[in-house]
């Protein structure tokens, strides 16, 4: 392990619970491989302690933090400035503490999704046709904002609770619409599972993938298990698949760059480490 001195660059992640977050595994592996004098620490405030913690970090006490459940909306609200993608998603997973005391919010979740598509579905053109997002929670919002900003012509939201799909579409606006029942998969280019269905094993979302064109790509944000039932169904139908672990790893890259001023090293297999941490074999 590289030496950590009083001059170390410090960043971390705020969540509750934060115990099972993979971010410390990823960032600390990159730090070690790059030989940086840096740390990435997990921070778990009480349910109402987020704002006090973040305000206490103003002025560059530490470089920045990632933010995870349940604080992503509060993170955006705590910031003084925000990127378009964070504002549109209504949530932030990255806060940067500037020396002048201000806080900048960003959201790299959607970027992680786009990078994962590039890596696991090479040549795929996300803007070539409609996308369907299954779910209407925070994860779906981040995905919808990123796809809208990436110029996807139509982003259809399909959710068990129609009200939530409608408010998501209303909030983001533009190309984001509520899916119309059976026609949701018509001519679709990309299908994203942003529900929690399939987590821990068991059935994924109840959509008939046979209705999707064979050129469609399917991404599942659930990464435990890595090969979810939904991805298995997609593969059986002959569709290209992208897993949630790649998305998780890729969303961490811009955070690392922002915290430590350099790209993560490529000579460490963080995917294998993350798989081990979630109890899957590489
Ligand atoms: P996150 O912030 O991770 O997106 P969330 O806000 O709790 O979490 O959203 C979970 C999503 O999974 C929602 O779209 C939820 O559908 P509802 O809005 O109808 O609750 C969806 N979801 C969870 N369990 C589900 C189930 N058994 N069937 C269908 N959808 C489900």
Coordinates of C-alpha atoms and ligand atoms in Angstrom, one line a residue:
X1 CA 0.0 0.0 0.0
X2 CA 1.3 3.5 -0.8
X3 CA 2.0 5.7 2.2
X4 CA -0.8 8.0 3.3
X5 CA 0.6 11.1 4.8
X6 CA -0.8 14.4 6.1
X7 CA -0.7 15.7 2.6
X8 CA -3.1 13.0 1.3
X9 CA -5.9 13.9 -1.1
X10 CA -9.1 12.9 0.7
X11 CA -12.5 12.1 -0.8
X12 CA -15.3 9.7 0.1
X13 CA -18.8 8.5 -0.2
X14 CA -21.8 9.5 1.8
X15 CA -24.7 7.0 2.1
X16 CA -26.9 5.3 4.6
X17 CA -26.1 2.4 4.8
X18 CA -22.8 2.7 3.1
X19 CA -21.3 -0.6 4.2
X20 CA -22.0 -2.5 1.0
X21 CA -21.0 0.3 -1.4
X22 CA -18.6 -0.8 -4.1
X23 CA -17.2 2.7 -4.5
X24 CA -14.5 2.4 -1.8
X25 CA -13.4 -0.9 -3.4
X26 CA -13.0 0.7 -6.8
X27 CA -11.5 4.0 -5.8
X28 CA -9.0 2.6 -3.3
X29 CA -7.9 0.0 -5.8
X30 CA -7.2 2.7 -8.4
X31 CA -5.5 4.9 -5.7
X32 CA -3.2 2.0 -4.8
X33 CA -2.4 1.0 -8.4
X34 CA -1.6 4.7 -9.3
X35 CA 0.6 5.0 -6.2
X36 CA -1.3 8.1 -5.1
X37 CA -1.1 9.7 -1.7
X38 CA -4.9 9.6 -1.3
X39 CA -7.8 8.0 0.5
X40 CA -11.4 7.4 -0.3
X41 CA -13.5 6.9 2.9
X42 CA -17.1 5.7 3.6
X43 CA -19.2 8.2 5.6
X44 CA -22.6 7.3 7.0
X45 CA -24.4 10.2 8.7
X46 CA -27.7 9.8 10.5
X47 CA -30.8 10.1 8.4
X48 CA -31.1 13.9 9.1
X49 CA -27.4 14.5 9.3
X50 CA -26.5 14.8 5.6
X51 CA -26.7 18.6 5.3
X52 CA -24.7 19.3 8.4
X53 CA -21.9 16.9 7.3
X54 CA -21.8 18.4 3.8
X55 CA -21.8 22.0 5.0
X56 CA -19.0 21.1 7.4
X57 CA -16.9 20.0 4.4
X58 CA -17.2 23.4 2.6
X59 CA -14.0 25.2 1.8
X60 CA -12.1 22.3 0.5
X61 CA -11.7 20.3 3.8
X62 CA -11.8 17.3 1.5
X63 CA -11.9 17.3 -2.3
X64 CA -15.3 15.9 -2.8
X65 CA -17.7 13.1 -2.1
X66 CA -19.9 10.6 -4.0
X67 CA -23.4 10.4 -2.7
X68 CA -25.6 7.4 -2.7
X69 CA -29.0 6.3 -1.4
X70 CA -30.9 8.0 0.2
X71 CA -29.1 11.3 -0.1
X72 CA -28.9 12.0 -3.9
X73 CA -31.8 14.5 -4.0
X74 CA -30.6 16.2 -0.9
X75 CA -27.1 16.4 -2.4
X76 CA -28.4 18.4 -5.4
X77 CA -30.3 20.7 -3.0
X78 CA -27.2 21.3 -0.9
X79 CA -25.1 22.5 -3.8
X80 CA -24.5 26.1 -5.1
X81 CA -24.0 25.1 -8.7
X82 CA -24.9 22.0 -10.7
X83 CA -24.3 20.4 -14.1
X84 CA -27.2 20.2 -16.6
X85 CA -27.3 16.5 -16.2
X86 CA -27.6 16.7 -12.4
X87 CA -30.3 19.3 -12.6
X88 CA -32.3 17.4 -15.2
X89 CA -32.0 14.1 -13.2
X90 CA -33.0 16.0 -10.0
X91 CA -30.2 14.2 -8.1
X92 CA -26.5 14.3 -7.7
X93 CA -24.0 11.5 -7.0
X94 CA -21.0 13.7 -7.0
X95 CA -20.3 16.8 -4.9
X96 CA -17.1 18.8 -5.3
X97 CA -15.9 21.2 -2.6
X98 CA -14.3 24.3 -4.0
X99 CA -11.7 26.4 -2.1
X100 CA -14.1 29.4 -2.2
X101 CA -16.6 27.5 0.0
X102 CA -19.1 26.6 -2.7
X103 CA -20.3 23.2 -3.6
X104 CA -20.7 21.9 -7.2
X105 CA -23.1 19.0 -7.9
X106 CA -22.8 16.6 -10.8
X107 CA -24.5 13.3 -11.8
X108 CA -22.3 10.7 -13.5
X109 CA -24.7 7.8 -13.3
X110 CA -26.1 8.4 -16.7
X111 CA -22.6 8.9 -18.1
X112 CA -21.7 5.5 -16.6
X113 CA -24.6 4.0 -18.5
X114 CA -23.5 5.5 -21.8
X115 CA -19.9 4.4 -21.3
X116 CA -21.0 0.9 -20.3
X117 CA -23.0 0.7 -23.6
X118 CA -19.9 1.8 -25.6
X119 CA -17.8 -0.9 -23.9
X120 CA -20.1 -3.9 -23.9
X121 CA -22.1 -3.1 -27.1
X122 CA -19.4 -1.7 -29.3
X123 CA -20.7 0.2 -32.4
X124 CA -24.1 0.7 -30.8
X125 CA -25.6 4.1 -31.6
X126 CA -27.8 5.2 -28.7
X127 CA -29.3 8.0 -30.7
X128 CA -30.5 5.7 -33.5
X129 CA -33.9 5.1 -32.1
X130 CA -36.3 5.1 -29.1
X131 CA -35.3 3.9 -25.7
X132 CA -37.5 2.3 -23.1
X133 CA -36.7 2.7 -19.4
X134 CA -38.4 0.3 -17.0
X135 CA -39.0 2.0 -13.7
X136 CA -39.5 5.6 -12.5
X137 CA -37.4 5.9 -9.4
X138 CA -34.2 7.8 -8.9
X139 CA -32.2 5.4 -11.1
X140 CA -34.7 5.8 -13.9
X141 CA -34.6 9.6 -13.6
X142 CA -30.8 9.6 -14.0
X143 CA -31.0 7.4 -17.0
X144 CA -33.8 9.4 -18.7
X145 CA -31.9 12.6 -18.2
X146 CA -28.7 11.2 -19.7
X147 CA -30.5 9.7 -22.7
X148 CA -32.4 12.9 -23.3
X149 CA -29.2 14.9 -23.2
X150 CA -27.5 12.4 -25.4
X151 CA -30.1 13.1 -28.1
X152 CA -32.1 9.9 -28.0
X153 CA -35.2 10.8 -30.1
X154 CA -37.8 9.3 -27.7
X155 CA -37.4 8.0 -24.2
X156 CA -40.4 6.0 -23.0
X157 CA -41.0 5.4 -19.3
X158 CA -42.8 2.2 -18.4
X159 CA -43.6 1.8 -14.7
X160 CA -45.8 -0.3 -12.4
X161 CA -47.2 2.9 -10.9
X162 CA -48.3 5.1 -13.7
X163 CA -48.3 8.3 -11.6
X164 CA -44.6 8.1 -11.1
X165 CA -43.9 7.6 -14.8
X166 CA -46.0 10.7 -15.5
X167 CA -44.3 12.9 -13.0
X168 CA -40.9 11.7 -14.3
X169 CA -41.9 12.5 -17.9
X170 CA -43.3 15.9 -16.8
X171 CA -40.2 16.9 -14.8
X172 CA -37.7 16.0 -17.5
X173 CA -39.9 16.9 -20.5
X174 CA -38.5 17.1 -24.0
X175 CA -38.3 13.6 -25.6
X176 CA -39.3 11.8 -22.4
X177 CA -42.8 10.3 -22.5
X178 CA -44.9 7.7 -20.8
X179 CA -44.9 4.4 -22.6
X180 CA -48.2 3.3 -24.0
X181 CA -48.8 -0.3 -22.8
X182 CA -48.2 -3.0 -25.3
X183 CA -46.5 -0.8 -27.9
X184 CA -43.7 0.1 -25.5
X185 CA -41.1 -2.0 -27.3
X186 CA -42.1 -1.2 -30.8
X187 CA -39.0 -0.2 -32.9
X188 CA -37.0 0.2 -29.7
X189 CA -33.2 0.6 -29.9
X190 CA -32.4 0.4 -26.1
X191 CA -34.2 -1.2 -23.2
X192 CA -33.0 -0.3 -19.6
X193 CA -34.1 -2.0 -16.5
X194 CA -34.0 0.7 -13.8
X195 CA -36.3 -1.2 -11.4
X196 CA -35.1 -3.3 -8.6
X197 CA -36.6 -6.4 -10.1
X198 CA -34.1 -9.3 -10.4
X199 CA -32.0 -8.0 -7.5
X200 CA -30.8 -11.0 -5.5
X201 CA -32.0 -13.4 -8.2
X202 CA -35.6 -14.1 -9.3
X203 CA -37.7 -12.7 -12.2
X204 CA -36.9 -9.4 -13.9
X205 CA -39.4 -6.9 -15.3
X206 CA -42.4 -8.4 -16.9
X207 CA -42.0 -7.3 -20.6
X208 CA -42.1 -9.5 -23.6
X209 CA -38.7 -9.1 -25.2
X210 CA -39.9 -11.0 -28.3
X211 CA -41.6 -7.7 -29.2
X212 CA -38.2 -5.9 -29.4
X213 CA -36.3 -5.7 -32.7
X214 CA -33.4 -8.0 -32.8
X215 CA -31.0 -5.1 -33.1
X216 CA -32.1 -3.8 -29.6
X217 CA -29.6 -3.6 -26.8
X218 CA -30.7 -4.5 -23.2
X219 CA -29.0 -3.0 -20.1
X220 CA -29.8 -4.1 -16.6
X221 CA -28.8 -1.8 -13.8
X222 CA -29.1 -4.7 -11.3
X223 CA -25.7 -6.2 -10.9
X224 CA -26.3 -8.9 -8.3
X225 CA -26.5 -11.4 -9.8
X226 CA -24.4 -10.2 -12.7
X227 CA -26.3 -12.3 -15.2
X228 CA -29.8 -11.4 -14.2
X229 CA -32.8 -13.4 -15.5
X230 CA -33.7 -10.4 -17.6
X231 CA -30.2 -10.3 -19.3
X232 CA -30.4 -14.1 -19.7
X233 CA -33.8 -13.7 -21.4
X234 CA -32.4 -11.0 -23.7
X235 CA -29.4 -13.1 -24.6
X236 CA -31.7 -16.1 -25.4
X237 CA -33.7 -13.8 -27.7
X238 CA -30.4 -12.9 -29.4
X239 CA -30.2 -9.3 -28.1
X240 CA -26.9 -7.7 -27.0
X241 CA -26.7 -7.2 -23.3
X242 CA -24.9 -4.8 -21.0
X243 CA -24.5 -5.4 -17.3
X244 CA -25.0 -3.1 -14.3
X245 CA -21.5 -3.7 -12.9
X246 CA -19.9 -2.1 -16.0
X247 CA -22.3 0.9 -15.5
X248 CA -21.3 1.1 -11.8
X249 CA -17.6 1.0 -12.6
X250 CA -17.9 3.6 -15.4
X251 CA -19.8 6.1 -13.2
X252 CA -16.9 6.0 -10.8
X253 CA -14.3 7.1 -13.5
X254 CA -15.3 10.8 -13.8
X255 CA -15.5 11.1 -10.0
X256 CA -12.0 9.7 -9.6
X257 CA -10.7 12.2 -12.2
X258 CA -12.5 15.1 -10.3
X259 CA -11.1 14.0 -6.9
X260 CA -7.5 13.1 -7.8
X261 CA -6.8 15.0 -11.0
X262 CA -6.0 12.1 -13.2
X263 CA -7.7 9.2 -15.0
X264 CA -7.8 5.9 -13.1
X265 CA -5.0 3.5 -14.0
X266 CA -5.8 0.8 -16.4
X267 CA -3.5 -1.8 -14.9
X268 CA -5.9 -3.0 -12.2
X269 CA -8.8 -5.2 -12.9
X270 CA -11.5 -3.4 -10.8
X271 CA -14.2 -5.5 -12.4
X272 CA -12.7 -8.7 -10.9
X273 CA -12.4 -6.9 -7.5
X274 CA -16.0 -5.7 -7.6
X275 CA -17.2 -9.1 -8.6
X276 CA -15.4 -10.6 -5.7
X277 CA -16.9 -7.9 -3.4
X278 CA -20.4 -8.8 -4.4
X279 CA -19.7 -12.5 -4.1
X280 CA -19.5 -13.5 -7.7
X281 CA -16.7 -15.2 -9.5
X282 CA -14.9 -13.2 -12.1
Ligands
LIG1 P1 -34.3 3.7 -7.2 O1 -33.9 5.1 -6.6 O2 -33.2 2.7 -7.1 O3 -34.7 3.9 -8.6 P2 -37.0 3.5 -6.2 O4 -37.2 4.9 -6.3 O5 -37.5 2.7 -5.0 O6 -35.4 3.1 -6.3 O7 -37.6 2.8 -7.5 C1 -37.7 1.4 -7.7 C2 -38.4 1.2 -9.0 O8 -38.6 -0.3 -9.1 C3 -39.7 1.8 -9.2 O9 -39.9 2.1 -10.5 C4 -40.7 0.7 -8.8 O10 -42.0 0.8 -9.3 P3 -43.1 1.7 -8.6 O11 -42.8 3.1 -8.9 O12 -44.4 1.2 -9.1 O13 -43.0 1.4 -7.1 C5 -40.0 -0.5 -9.4 N1 -40.4 -1.8 -8.7 C6 -39.9 -2.2 -7.5 N2 -40.5 -3.4 -7.2 C7 -41.4 -3.7 -8.3 C8 -42.2 -4.8 -8.6 N3 -42.4 -5.8 -7.7 N4 -42.9 -4.7 -9.7 C9 -42.8 -3.7 -10.6 N5 -41.9 -2.6 -10.4 C10 -41.3 -2.6 -9.2

